[in-house]
One Martini backbone bead per residue (centre of mass of N, CA, C, O) as a GRO file, in nm:
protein
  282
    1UNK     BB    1   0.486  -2.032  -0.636
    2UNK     BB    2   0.814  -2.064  -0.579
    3UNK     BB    3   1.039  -2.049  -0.293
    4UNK     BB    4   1.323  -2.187  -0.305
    5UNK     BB    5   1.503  -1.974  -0.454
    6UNK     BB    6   1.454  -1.786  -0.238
    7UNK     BB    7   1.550  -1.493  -0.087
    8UNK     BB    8   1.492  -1.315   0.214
    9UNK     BB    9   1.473  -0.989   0.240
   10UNK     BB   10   1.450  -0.618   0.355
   11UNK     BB   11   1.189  -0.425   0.376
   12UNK     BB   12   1.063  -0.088   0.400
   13UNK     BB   13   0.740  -0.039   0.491
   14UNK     BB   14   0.732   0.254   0.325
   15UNK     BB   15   0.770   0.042   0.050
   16UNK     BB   16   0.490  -0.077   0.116
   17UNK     BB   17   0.220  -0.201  -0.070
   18UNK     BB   18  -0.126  -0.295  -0.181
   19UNK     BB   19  -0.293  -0.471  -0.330
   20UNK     BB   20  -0.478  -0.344  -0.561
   21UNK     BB   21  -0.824  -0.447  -0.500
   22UNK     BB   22  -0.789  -0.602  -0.225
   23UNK     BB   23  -1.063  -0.802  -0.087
   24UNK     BB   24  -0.892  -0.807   0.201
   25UNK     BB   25  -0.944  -0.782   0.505
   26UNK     BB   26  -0.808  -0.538   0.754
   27UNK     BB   27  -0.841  -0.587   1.112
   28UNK     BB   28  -0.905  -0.431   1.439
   29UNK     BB   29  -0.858  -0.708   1.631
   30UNK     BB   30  -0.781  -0.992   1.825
   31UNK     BB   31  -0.605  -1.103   1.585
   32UNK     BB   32  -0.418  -0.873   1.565
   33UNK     BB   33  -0.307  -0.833   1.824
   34UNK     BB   34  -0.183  -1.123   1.853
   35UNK     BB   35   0.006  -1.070   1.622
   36UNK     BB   36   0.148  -0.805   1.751
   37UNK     BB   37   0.264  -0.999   1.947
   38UNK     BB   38   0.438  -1.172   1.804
   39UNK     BB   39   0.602  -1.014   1.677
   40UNK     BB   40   0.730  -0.830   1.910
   41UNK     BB   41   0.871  -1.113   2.031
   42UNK     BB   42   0.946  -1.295   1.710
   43UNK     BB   43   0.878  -1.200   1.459
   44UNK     BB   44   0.826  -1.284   1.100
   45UNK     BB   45   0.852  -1.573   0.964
   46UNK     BB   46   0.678  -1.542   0.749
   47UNK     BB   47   0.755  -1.371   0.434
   48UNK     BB   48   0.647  -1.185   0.236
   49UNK     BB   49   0.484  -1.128  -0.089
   50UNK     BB   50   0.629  -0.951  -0.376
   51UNK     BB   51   0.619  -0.674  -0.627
   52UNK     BB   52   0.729  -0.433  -0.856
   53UNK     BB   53   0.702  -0.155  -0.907
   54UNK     BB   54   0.709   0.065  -1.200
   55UNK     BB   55   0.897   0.299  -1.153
   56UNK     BB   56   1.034   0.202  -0.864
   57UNK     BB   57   1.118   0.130  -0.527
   58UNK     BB   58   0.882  -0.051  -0.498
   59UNK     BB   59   0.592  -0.228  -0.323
   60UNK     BB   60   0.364  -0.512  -0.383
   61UNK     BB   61   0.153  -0.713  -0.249
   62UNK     BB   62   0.053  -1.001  -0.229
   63UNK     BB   63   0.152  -1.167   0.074
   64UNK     BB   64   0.060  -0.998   0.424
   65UNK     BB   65  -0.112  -0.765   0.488
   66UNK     BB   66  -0.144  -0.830   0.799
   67UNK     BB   67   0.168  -0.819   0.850
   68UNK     BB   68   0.192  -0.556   0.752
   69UNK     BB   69  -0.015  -0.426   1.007
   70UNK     BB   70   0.141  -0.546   1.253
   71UNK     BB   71   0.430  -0.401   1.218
   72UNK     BB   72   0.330  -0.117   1.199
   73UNK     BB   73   0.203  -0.121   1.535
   74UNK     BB   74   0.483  -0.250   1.617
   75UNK     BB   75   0.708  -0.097   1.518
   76UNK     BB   76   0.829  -0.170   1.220
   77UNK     BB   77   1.046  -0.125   0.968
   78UNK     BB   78   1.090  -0.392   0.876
   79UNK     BB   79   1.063  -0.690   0.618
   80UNK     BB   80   1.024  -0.965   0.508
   81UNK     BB   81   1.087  -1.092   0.146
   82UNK     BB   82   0.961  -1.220  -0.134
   83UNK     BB   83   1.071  -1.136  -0.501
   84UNK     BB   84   0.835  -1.107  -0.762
   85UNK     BB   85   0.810  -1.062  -1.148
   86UNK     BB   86   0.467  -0.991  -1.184
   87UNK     BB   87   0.198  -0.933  -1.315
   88UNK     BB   88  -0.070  -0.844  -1.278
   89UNK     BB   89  -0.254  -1.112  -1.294
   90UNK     BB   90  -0.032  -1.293  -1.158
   91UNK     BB   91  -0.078  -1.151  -0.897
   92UNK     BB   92  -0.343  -1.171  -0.849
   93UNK     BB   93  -0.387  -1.470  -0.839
   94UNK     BB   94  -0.186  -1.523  -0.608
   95UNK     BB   95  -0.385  -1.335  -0.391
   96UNK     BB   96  -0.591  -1.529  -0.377
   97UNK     BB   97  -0.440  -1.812  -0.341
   98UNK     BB   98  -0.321  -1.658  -0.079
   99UNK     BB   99  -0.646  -1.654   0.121
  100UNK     BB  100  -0.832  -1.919   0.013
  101UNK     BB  101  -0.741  -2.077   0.308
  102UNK     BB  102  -0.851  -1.908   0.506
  103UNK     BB  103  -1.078  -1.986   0.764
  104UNK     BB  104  -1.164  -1.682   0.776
  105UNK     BB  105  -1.399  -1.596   0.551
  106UNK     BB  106  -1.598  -1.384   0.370
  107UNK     BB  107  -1.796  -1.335   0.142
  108UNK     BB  108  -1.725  -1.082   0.005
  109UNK     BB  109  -1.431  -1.173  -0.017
  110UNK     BB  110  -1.481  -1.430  -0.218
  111UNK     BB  111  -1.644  -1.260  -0.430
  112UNK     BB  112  -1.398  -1.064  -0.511
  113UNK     BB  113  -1.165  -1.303  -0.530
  114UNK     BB  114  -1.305  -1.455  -0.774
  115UNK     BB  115  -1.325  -1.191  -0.986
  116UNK     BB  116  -1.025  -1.102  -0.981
  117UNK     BB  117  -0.949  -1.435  -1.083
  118UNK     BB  118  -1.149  -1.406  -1.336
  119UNK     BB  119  -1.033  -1.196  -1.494
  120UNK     BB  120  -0.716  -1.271  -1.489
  121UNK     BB  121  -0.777  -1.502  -1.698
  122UNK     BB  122  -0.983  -1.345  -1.890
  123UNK     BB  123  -0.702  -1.177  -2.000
  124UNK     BB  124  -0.502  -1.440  -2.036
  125UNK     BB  125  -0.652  -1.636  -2.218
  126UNK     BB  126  -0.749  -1.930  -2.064
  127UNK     BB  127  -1.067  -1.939  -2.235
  128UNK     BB  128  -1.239  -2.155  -2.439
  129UNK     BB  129  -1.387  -2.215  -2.654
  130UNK     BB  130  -1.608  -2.490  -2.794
  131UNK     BB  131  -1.458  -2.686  -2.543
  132UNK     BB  132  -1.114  -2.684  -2.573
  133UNK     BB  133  -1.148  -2.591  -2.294
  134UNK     BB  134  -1.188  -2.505  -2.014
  135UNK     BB  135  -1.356  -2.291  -1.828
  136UNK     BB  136  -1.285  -2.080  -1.578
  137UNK     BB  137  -1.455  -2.161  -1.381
  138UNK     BB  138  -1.371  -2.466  -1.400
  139UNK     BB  139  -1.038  -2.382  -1.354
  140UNK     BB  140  -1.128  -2.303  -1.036
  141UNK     BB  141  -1.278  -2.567  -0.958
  142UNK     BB  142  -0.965  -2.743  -0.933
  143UNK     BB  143  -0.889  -2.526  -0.709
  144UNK     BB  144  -1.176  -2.593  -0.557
  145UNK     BB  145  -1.432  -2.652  -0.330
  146UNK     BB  146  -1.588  -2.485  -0.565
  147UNK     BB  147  -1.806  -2.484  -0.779
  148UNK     BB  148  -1.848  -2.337  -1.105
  149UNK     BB  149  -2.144  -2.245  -0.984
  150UNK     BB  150  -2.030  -2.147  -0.689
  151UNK     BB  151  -1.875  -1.906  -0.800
  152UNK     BB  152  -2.075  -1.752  -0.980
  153UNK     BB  153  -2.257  -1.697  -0.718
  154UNK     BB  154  -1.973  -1.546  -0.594
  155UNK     BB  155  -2.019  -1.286  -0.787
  156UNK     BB  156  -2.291  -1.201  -0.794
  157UNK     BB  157  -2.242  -1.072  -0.493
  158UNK     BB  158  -2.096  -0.801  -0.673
  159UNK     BB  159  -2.389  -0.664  -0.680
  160UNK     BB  160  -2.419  -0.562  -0.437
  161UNK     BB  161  -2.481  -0.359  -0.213
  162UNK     BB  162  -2.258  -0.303   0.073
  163UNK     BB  163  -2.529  -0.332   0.295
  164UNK     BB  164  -2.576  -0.628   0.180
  165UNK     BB  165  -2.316  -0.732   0.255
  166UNK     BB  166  -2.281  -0.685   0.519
  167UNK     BB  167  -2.527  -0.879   0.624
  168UNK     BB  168  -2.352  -1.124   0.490
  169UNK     BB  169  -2.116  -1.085   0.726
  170UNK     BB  170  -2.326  -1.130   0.946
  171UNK     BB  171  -2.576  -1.341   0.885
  172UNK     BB  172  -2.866  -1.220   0.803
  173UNK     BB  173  -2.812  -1.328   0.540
  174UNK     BB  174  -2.821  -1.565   0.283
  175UNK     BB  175  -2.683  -1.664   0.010
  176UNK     BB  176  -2.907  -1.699  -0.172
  177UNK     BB  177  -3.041  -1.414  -0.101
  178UNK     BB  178  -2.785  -1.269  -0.240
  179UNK     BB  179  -2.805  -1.383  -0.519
  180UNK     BB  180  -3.120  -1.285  -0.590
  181UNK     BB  181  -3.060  -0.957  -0.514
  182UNK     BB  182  -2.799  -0.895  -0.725
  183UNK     BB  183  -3.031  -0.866  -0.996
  184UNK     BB  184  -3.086  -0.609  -0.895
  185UNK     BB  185  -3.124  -0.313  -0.867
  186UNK     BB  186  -2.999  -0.049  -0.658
  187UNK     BB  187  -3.238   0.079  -0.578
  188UNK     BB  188  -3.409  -0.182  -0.497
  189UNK     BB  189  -3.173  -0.263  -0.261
  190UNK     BB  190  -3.236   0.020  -0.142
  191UNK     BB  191  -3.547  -0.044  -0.071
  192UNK     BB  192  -3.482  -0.337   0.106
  193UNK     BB  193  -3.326  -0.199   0.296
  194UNK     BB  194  -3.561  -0.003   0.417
  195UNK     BB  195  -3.701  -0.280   0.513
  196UNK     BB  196  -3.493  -0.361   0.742
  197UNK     BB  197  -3.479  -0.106   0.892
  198UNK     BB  198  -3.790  -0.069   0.890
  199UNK     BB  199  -3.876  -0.388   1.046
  200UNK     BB  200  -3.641  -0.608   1.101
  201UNK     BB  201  -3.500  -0.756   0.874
  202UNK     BB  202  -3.542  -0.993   0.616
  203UNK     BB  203  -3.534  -1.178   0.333
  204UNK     BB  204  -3.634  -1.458   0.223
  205UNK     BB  205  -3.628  -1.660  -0.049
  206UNK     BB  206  -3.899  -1.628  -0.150
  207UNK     BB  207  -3.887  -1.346  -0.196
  208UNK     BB  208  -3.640  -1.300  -0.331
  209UNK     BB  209  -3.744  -1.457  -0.577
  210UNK     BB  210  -3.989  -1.276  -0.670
  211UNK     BB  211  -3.757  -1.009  -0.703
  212UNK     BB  212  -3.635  -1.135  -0.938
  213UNK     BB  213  -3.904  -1.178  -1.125
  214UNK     BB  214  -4.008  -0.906  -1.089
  215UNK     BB  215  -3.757  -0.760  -1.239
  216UNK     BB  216  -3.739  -0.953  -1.503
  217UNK     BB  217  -4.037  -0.829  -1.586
  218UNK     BB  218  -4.047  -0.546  -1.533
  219UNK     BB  219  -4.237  -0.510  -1.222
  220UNK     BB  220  -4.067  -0.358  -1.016
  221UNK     BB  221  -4.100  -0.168  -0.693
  222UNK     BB  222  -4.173   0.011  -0.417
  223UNK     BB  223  -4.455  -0.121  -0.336
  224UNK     BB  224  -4.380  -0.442  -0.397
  225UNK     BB  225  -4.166  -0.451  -0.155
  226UNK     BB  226  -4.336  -0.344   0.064
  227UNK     BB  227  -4.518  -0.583   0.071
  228UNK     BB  228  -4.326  -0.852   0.052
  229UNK     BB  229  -4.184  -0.733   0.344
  230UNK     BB  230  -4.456  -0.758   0.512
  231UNK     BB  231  -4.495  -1.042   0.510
  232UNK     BB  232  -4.585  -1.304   0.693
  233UNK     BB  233  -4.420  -1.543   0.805
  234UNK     BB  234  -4.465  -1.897   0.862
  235UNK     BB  235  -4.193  -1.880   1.089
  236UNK     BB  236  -4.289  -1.663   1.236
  237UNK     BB  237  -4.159  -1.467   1.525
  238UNK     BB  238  -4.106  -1.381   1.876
  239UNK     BB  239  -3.814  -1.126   1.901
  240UNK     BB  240  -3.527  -1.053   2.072
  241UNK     BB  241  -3.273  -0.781   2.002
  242UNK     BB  242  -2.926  -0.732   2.116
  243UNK     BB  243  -2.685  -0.574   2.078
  244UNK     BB  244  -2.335  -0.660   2.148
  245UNK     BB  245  -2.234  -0.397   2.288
  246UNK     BB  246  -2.437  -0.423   2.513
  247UNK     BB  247  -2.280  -0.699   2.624
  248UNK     BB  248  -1.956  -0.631   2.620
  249UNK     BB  249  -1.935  -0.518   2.925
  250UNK     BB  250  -2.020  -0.876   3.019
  251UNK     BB  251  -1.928  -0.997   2.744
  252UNK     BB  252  -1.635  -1.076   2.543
  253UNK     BB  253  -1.803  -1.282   2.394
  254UNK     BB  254  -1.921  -1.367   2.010
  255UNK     BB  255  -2.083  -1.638   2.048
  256UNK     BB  256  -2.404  -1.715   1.981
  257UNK     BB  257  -2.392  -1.968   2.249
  258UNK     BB  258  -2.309  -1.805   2.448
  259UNK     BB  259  -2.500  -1.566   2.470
  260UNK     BB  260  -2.730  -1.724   2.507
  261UNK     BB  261  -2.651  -1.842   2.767
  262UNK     BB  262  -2.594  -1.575   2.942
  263UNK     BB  263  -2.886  -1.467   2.909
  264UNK     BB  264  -3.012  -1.700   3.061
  265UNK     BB  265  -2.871  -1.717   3.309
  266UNK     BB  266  -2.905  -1.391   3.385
  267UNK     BB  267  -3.262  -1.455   3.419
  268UNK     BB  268  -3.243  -1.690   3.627
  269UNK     BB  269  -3.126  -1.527   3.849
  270UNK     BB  270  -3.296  -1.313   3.862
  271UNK     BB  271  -3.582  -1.460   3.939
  272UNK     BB  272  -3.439  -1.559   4.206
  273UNK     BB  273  -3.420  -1.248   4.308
  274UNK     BB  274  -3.732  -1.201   4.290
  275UNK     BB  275  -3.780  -1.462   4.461
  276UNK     BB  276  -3.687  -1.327   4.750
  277UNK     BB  277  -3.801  -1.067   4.764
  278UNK     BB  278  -4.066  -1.180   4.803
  279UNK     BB  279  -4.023  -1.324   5.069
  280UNK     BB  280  -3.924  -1.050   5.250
  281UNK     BB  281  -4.194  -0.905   5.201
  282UNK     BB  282  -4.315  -1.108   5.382
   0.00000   0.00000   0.00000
């Protein structure tokens, strides 16, 4: 979609609507404030990318839904944009491919826009049967780092509960473990979930894959999930955990090394504290 022959016009925010179904979070956190400041600095420097409600006066974001979110905090009436004519699919399509350059994108994000992609694709007509066209999958494997196997597997994971994408956008889960969990159904997820909650775990990959085949065979239950999810793994340790939020008020990074440094410091410090103590009673 090139936009050399387009000139940004100034469309009012309230104007403005997101694209319907769009898999990418808009979260209100500190790179959000940074963006904040920006705009009111500087104001929106790069127009977002829009397209007409038809039968409306408005419009629907194709790209820059973070900077419309962040004109509306600070208070910005108007937004520049480029108006592009496009149908659903093709925007659809669009609104993927300005997304999935992001740095920072969640598995959760990448696995819906990664589906809502290949329907549009698969609606547009666009993959031929019997081999005289490349598959969706591999179409979309040409414009993208991942193989059209590692797409399949990241749509696979839009079969997950919520509960269970939360934990793989938090790290807790491992991708390949909720790709095998994906399989299971509803229910099962939220069993699998129930064990996760009351033993304080995850499953690993070895357990998902068993509680796979054993959907697969139609012999998975509640009974069988609590067994699997209770096995004591073989390099399974005695671990402490600490919610981040209790931490947030002696330290502002949320970086796994960080926190980890700053808590053996402060573990260190103690210690030396205690043996003062022990000193002073002397």
């Amino acid at each position: 979609m090139k936009n050399t022959m387009k000139k940004p016009v100034n469309i009012p925010v309230s104007k403005l609507r997101p694209f319907e179904g769009h898999p990418f979070k808009v979260k209100d956190d500190e790179e959000m404030n940074t963006l904040i400041e920006s705009i009111q600095t500087t104001g929106i420097l790069s127009p977002l990318i829009v397209r007409p409600i038809e039968n409306t006066e408005e419009y629907e974001v194709i790209s820059g839904h973070r900077r419309l979110h962040a004109a509306g905090k600070a208070g910005i009436a108007e937004v520049p944009a480029l108006i592009y004519a496009l149908d659903r699919d093709s925007a659809a399509i669009a609104v993927v491919d300005s997304n999935l350059h992001r740095e920072h994108i969640l598995p959760s994000e990448k696995a819906f826009a990664y589906k809502l992609k290949y329907d549009a694709l698969k609606h547009q007509g666009t993959s031929c049967p019997l081999g005289t066209k490349l598959r969706t999958d591999e179409m979309m494997a040409e414009n993208s780092n991942d193989s059209a196997r590692q797409i399949q597997r990241y749509i696979r994971l839009t079969n997950l509960i919520p509960e269970l994408l939360d934990l793989m956008d938090e790290g807790k889960i491992a991708f390949s473990v909720g790709v095998e969990l994906s399989y299971l159904d509803d229910q099962s997820q939220y069993d699998v979930l129930e064990q996760c909650e009351m033993n304080d775990c995850t499953p690993s990959y070895s357990q998902s894959v068993r509680m796979h085949r054993a959907a697969k065979d139609g012999i998975l239950d509640r009974t069988m999930i609590e067994e699997v999810m209770n096995e004591k793994k073989p390099n399974q340790r005695e671990t402490v955990k600490i919610q981040i939020d209790t931490l947030r008020k002696y330290i502002s990074s949320t970086n796994p090394d960080q926190l980890k440094d700053f808590v053996l410091k402060a573990c260190e410090h103690y210690q030396k504290y205690l043996k003062k103590q022990k000193e002073y009673e002397r």
